[in-house]
Structure formats: C-alpha cells, structure tokens
Coordinates of C-alpha atoms in Angstrom, one line a residue:
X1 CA 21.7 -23.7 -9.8
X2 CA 22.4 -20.5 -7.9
X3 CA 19.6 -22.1 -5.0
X4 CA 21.9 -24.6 -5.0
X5 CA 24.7 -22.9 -3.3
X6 CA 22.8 -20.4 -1.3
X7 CA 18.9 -21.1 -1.2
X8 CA 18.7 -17.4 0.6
X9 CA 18.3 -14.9 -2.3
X10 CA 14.6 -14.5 -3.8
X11 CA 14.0 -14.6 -7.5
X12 CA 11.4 -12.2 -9.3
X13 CA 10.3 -11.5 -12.9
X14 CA 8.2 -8.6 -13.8
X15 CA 5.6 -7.9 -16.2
X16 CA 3.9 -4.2 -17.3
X17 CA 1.6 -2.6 -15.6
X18 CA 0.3 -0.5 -18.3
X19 CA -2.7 0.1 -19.2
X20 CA -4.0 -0.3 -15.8
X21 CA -7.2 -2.2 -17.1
X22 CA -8.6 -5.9 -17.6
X23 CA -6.4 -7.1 -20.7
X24 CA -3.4 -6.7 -18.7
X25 CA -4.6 -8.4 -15.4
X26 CA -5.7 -11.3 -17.7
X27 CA -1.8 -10.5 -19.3
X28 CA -0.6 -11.0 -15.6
X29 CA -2.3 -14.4 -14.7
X30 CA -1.1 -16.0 -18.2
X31 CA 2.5 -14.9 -17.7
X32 CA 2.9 -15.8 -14.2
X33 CA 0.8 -19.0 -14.9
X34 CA 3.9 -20.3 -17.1
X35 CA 6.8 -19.0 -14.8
X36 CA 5.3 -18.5 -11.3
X37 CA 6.7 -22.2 -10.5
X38 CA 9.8 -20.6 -10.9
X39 CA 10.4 -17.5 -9.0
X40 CA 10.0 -16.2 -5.4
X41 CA 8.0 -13.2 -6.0
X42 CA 5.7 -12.0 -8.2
X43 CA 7.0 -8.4 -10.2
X44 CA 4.4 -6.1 -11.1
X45 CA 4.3 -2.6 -12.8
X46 CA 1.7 -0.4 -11.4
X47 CA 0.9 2.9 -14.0
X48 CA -1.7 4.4 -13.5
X49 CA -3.5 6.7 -16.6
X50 CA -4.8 8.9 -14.4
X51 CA -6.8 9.2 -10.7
X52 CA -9.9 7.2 -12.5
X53 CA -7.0 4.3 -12.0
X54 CA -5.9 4.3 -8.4
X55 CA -8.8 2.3 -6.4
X56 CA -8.4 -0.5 -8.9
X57 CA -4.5 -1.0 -7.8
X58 CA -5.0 -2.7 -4.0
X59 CA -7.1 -5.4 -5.8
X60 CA -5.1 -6.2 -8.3
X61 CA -2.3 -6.9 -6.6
X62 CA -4.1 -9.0 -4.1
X63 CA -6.0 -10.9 -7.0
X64 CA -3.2 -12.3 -8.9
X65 CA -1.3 -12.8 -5.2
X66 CA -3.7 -15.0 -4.3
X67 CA -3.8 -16.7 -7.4
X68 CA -0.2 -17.5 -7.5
X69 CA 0.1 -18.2 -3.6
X70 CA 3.1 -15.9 -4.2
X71 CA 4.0 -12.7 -2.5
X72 CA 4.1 -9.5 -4.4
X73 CA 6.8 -6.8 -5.3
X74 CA 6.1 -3.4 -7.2
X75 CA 8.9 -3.5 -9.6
X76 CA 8.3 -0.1 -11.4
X77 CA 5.6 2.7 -10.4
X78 CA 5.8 6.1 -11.7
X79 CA 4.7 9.2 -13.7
X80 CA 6.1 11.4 -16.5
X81 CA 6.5 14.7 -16.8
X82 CA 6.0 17.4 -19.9
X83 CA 4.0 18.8 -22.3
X84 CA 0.9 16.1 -23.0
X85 CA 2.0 14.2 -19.5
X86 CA 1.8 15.3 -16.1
X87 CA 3.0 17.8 -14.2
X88 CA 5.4 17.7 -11.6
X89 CA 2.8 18.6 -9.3
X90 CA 0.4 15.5 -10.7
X91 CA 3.7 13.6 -10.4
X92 CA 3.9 14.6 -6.7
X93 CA -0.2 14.0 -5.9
X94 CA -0.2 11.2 -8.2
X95 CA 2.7 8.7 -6.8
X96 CA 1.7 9.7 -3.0
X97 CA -1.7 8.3 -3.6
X98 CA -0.6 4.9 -5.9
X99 CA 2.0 4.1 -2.7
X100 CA -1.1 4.1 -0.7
X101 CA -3.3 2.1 -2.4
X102 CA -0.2 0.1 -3.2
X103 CA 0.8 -0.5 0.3
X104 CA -3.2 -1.9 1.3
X105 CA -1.4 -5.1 -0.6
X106 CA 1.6 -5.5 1.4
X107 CA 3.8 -6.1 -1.1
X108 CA 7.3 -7.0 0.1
X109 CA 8.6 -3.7 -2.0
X110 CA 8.1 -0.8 -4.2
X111 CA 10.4 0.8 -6.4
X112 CA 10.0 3.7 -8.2
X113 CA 10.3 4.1 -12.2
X114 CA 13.4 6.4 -12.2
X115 CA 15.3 8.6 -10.4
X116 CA 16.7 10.4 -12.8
X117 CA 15.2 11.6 -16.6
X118 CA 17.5 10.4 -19.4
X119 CA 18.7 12.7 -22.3
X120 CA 15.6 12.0 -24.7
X121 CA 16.5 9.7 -28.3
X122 CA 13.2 8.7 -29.9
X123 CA 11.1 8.9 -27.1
X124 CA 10.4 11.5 -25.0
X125 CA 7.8 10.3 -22.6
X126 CA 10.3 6.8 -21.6
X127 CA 12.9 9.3 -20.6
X128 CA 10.8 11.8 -18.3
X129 CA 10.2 9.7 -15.2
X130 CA 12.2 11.1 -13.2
X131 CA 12.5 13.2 -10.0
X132 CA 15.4 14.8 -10.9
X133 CA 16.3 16.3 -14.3
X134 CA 19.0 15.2 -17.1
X135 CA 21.0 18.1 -16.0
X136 CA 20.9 16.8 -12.5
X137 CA 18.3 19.5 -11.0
X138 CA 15.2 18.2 -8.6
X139 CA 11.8 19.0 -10.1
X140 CA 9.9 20.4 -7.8
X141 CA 8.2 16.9 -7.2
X142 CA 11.5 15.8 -5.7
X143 CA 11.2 16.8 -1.5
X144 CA 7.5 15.1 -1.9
X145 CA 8.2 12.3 -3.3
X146 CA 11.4 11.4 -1.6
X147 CA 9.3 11.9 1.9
X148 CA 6.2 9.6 0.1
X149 CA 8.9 7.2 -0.6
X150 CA 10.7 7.1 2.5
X151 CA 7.2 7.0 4.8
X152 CA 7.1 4.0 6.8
X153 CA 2.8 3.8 6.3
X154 CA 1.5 1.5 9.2
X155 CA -1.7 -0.3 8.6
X156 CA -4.5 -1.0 10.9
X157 CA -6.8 -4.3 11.3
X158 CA -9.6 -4.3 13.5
X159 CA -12.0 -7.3 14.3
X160 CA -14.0 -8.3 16.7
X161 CA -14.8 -11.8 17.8
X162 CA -18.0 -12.8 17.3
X163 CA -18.7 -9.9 15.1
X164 CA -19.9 -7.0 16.6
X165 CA -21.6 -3.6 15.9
X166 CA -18.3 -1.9 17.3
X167 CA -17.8 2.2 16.6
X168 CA -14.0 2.3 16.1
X169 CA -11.9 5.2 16.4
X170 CA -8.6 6.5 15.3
X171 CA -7.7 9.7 17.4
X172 CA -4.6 12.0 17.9
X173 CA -3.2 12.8 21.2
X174 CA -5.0 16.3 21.2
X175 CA -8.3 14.3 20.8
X176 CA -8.8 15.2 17.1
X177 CA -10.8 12.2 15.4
X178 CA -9.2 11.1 12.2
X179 CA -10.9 8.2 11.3
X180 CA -14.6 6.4 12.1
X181 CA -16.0 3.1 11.7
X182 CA -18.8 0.5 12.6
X183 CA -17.9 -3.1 13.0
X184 CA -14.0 -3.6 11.5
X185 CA -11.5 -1.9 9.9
X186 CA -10.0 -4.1 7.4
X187 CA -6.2 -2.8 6.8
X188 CA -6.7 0.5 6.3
X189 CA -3.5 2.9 6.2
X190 CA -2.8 5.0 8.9
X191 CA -2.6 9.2 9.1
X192 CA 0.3 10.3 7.8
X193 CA 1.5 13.3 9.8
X194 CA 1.5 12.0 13.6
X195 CA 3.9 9.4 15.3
X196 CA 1.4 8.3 17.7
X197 CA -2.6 7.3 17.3
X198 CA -5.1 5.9 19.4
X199 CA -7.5 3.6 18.6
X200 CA -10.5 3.3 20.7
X201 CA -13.5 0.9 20.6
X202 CA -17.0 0.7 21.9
X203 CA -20.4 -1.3 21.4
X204 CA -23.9 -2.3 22.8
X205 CA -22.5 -4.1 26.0
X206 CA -24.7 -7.1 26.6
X207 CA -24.4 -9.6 29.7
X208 CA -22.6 -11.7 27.8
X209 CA -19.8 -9.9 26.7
X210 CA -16.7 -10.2 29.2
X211 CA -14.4 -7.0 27.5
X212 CA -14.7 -3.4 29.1
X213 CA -17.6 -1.2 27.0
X214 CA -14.4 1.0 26.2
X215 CA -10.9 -0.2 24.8
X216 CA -8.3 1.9 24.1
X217 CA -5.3 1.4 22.5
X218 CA -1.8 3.2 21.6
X219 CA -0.1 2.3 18.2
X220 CA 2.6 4.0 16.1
X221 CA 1.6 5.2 12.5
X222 CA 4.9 3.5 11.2
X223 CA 4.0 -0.1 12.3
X224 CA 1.8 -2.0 10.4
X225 CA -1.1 -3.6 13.8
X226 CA -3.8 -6.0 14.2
X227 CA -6.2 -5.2 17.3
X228 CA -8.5 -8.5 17.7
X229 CA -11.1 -8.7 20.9
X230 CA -12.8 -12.0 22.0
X231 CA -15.9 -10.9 23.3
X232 CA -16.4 -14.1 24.8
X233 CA -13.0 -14.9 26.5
X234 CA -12.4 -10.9 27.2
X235 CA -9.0 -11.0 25.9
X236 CA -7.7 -8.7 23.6
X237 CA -4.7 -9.5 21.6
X238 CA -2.8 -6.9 19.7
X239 CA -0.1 -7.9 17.4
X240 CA 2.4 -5.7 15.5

C-alpha cells in the first residue's frame, strides 16, 4: 500500500544474530524464505560470543545474500558491558574488528545495538549495550567506537585478466609496505590510519603481455576501488 504512493522507501525485517553459529544461519534462511518476497532488504543481527566468532561474520552475510538475491543491512551489532560480560575495553576491540569483517559484505548499513545503557529491570545484560552510561557518562569505549563507527573503510579488489602470478602492493606515501599479495586481492579492507595508499603491481612480463611490468596506482582509504588489468588489451580500468 505505502509502495503504492511512493515506491522510494526500502522495507527491512530483521532476525537475531545470536548465537553466532549454524542453527541460526539455518534460522536466517527459513525466516527470510517466508518473507524475503516481501521486503527490500534483508535485517540481520551480528553478536558475536567472543573473537572465536568474528571470521565467520563476512560469510554469513554473503551466504544468505546470495540466497535471497537481496541486499543486506546489519540491524543490531554490539557488546555488553559488566561483571560476567565484557569490558569496555573488549567492547572497544571487539566492535572495531566485527565492523570490519562486517563491512567485507557490503551491507547497505550498520547500526549499532545502543547508544545509551538503560536503567536495569530484570535483566541486566539487555540493558548494558551501551556506550554511554544510564547516568549519561561515556565509558571509556565511547571516543573508539564513535571513530570505528564513523570510519568511512574503503575496500580494495584486485584482478588480473587472464590470471596472473602478480605481487600486489599496498604502500603509504613514505614507502612503508602495509599489505602483500600474489595474484588478486579479493575486497580486502584498507589501513585504517592514512588518507592516501598506493597500490602497486608487478609480474613475470612475457612477450605477450601489452601492460607496463610496473603499475602503480593512487587510491583513497575512504573509497571502496576495483583495479582490473587486461593483460592482453593493456588497458587498465579502475573504478571507484
């Protein structure tokens, strides 16, 4: 009815993220089997138990996006504080490192699980969440996580065409190597830290190859930027 008279906005639904194991992934695909029809973008909760949990989250997301055909958004992510949780310096650690895992998805948007801690009723855990206190104090978590938050984190994709034994590397202005690889590098998130990177790449040049041994190549950490060489046309094409 509503995409009746404007067919701009985009409906979600979400479902939880918690445990962070296989019985809720299977939970995932049977509720979004029944609505996905229905909505614009898929809603997921991301909570990790612990570390152990983190490399799991990228594939996740991707898995039940490509089932659905649907793009994703991170409806609630976060981490409680107190005794038998985390601290607010696991808090901190923990969120920076589930954004970038999180962000390796491209989802169209993540929102943190809360702001602010509530004044406790029955339970305690729910209401600790926040990054600022119930008396309206930061924890000391706040500056970090505001700054993880607010980080525009560009991601890189590097191919060559037809795939080639290319070393690929991600430097900073003052030369300092950040990053190494051989043949691609498949979305991987930029340095935090720096505005500008260079990416460089070289290979075994052969007769039939038509692009310099060397390419180099300027990017900004907050854009997300796909470098792709055709060794046989010699035309590189880099899209942001």
């Amino acid at each position: 009815a509503i995409k009746s008279v404007d067919p701009t906005p985009q409906f979600a639904s979400n479902v939880s993220g918690y445990p962070m194991e296989q019985k809720t992934f299977d939970r995932w695909d049977a509720y979004f089997g029944v609505i996905a029809s229905e909505i614009d973008l898929l809603g997921l909760d991301i909570y990790p138990r612990s570390e152990a949990d983190i490399p799991i989250i990228k594939s996740s997301i991707i898995g039940v996006a490509s089932k659905f055909g649907k793009p994703t958004i991170i409806a609630e992510t976060g981490f409680p504080t107190g005794p038998g949780r985390f601290s607010e310096a696991e808090q901190a650690s923990l969120l920076s490192k589930t954004l970038d895992q999180a962000r390796l998805a491209l989802p169209k948007a993540i929102i943190y699980y809360q702001y602010s801690d509530t004044i406790p009723t029955t339970d305690i855990t729910e209401s600790s969440f926040g990054v600022v206190k119930s008396d309206g104090s930061r924890k000391s978590s706040y500056d970090l996580i505001m700054k993880a938050m607010a980080q525009p984190t560009g991601l890189l994709r590097v191919e060559t065409k037809p795939a080639t034994p290319a070393n690929i590397r991600i430097f900073r202005a003052d030369g300092k190597v950040l990053m190494e690889k051989q043949w691609a590098i498949n979305w991987e998130p930029l340095p935090s830290g720096d505005i500008i990177y260079f990416v460089q790449f070289s290979y075994p040049k052969t007769g039939s190859i038509m692009i310099p041994k060397t390419a180099l190549f300027r990017i900004n950490a907050g854009r997300t930027t796909e470098i792709l060489g055709d060794f046989k046309t010699g035309k590189t094409t880099v899209t942001y």
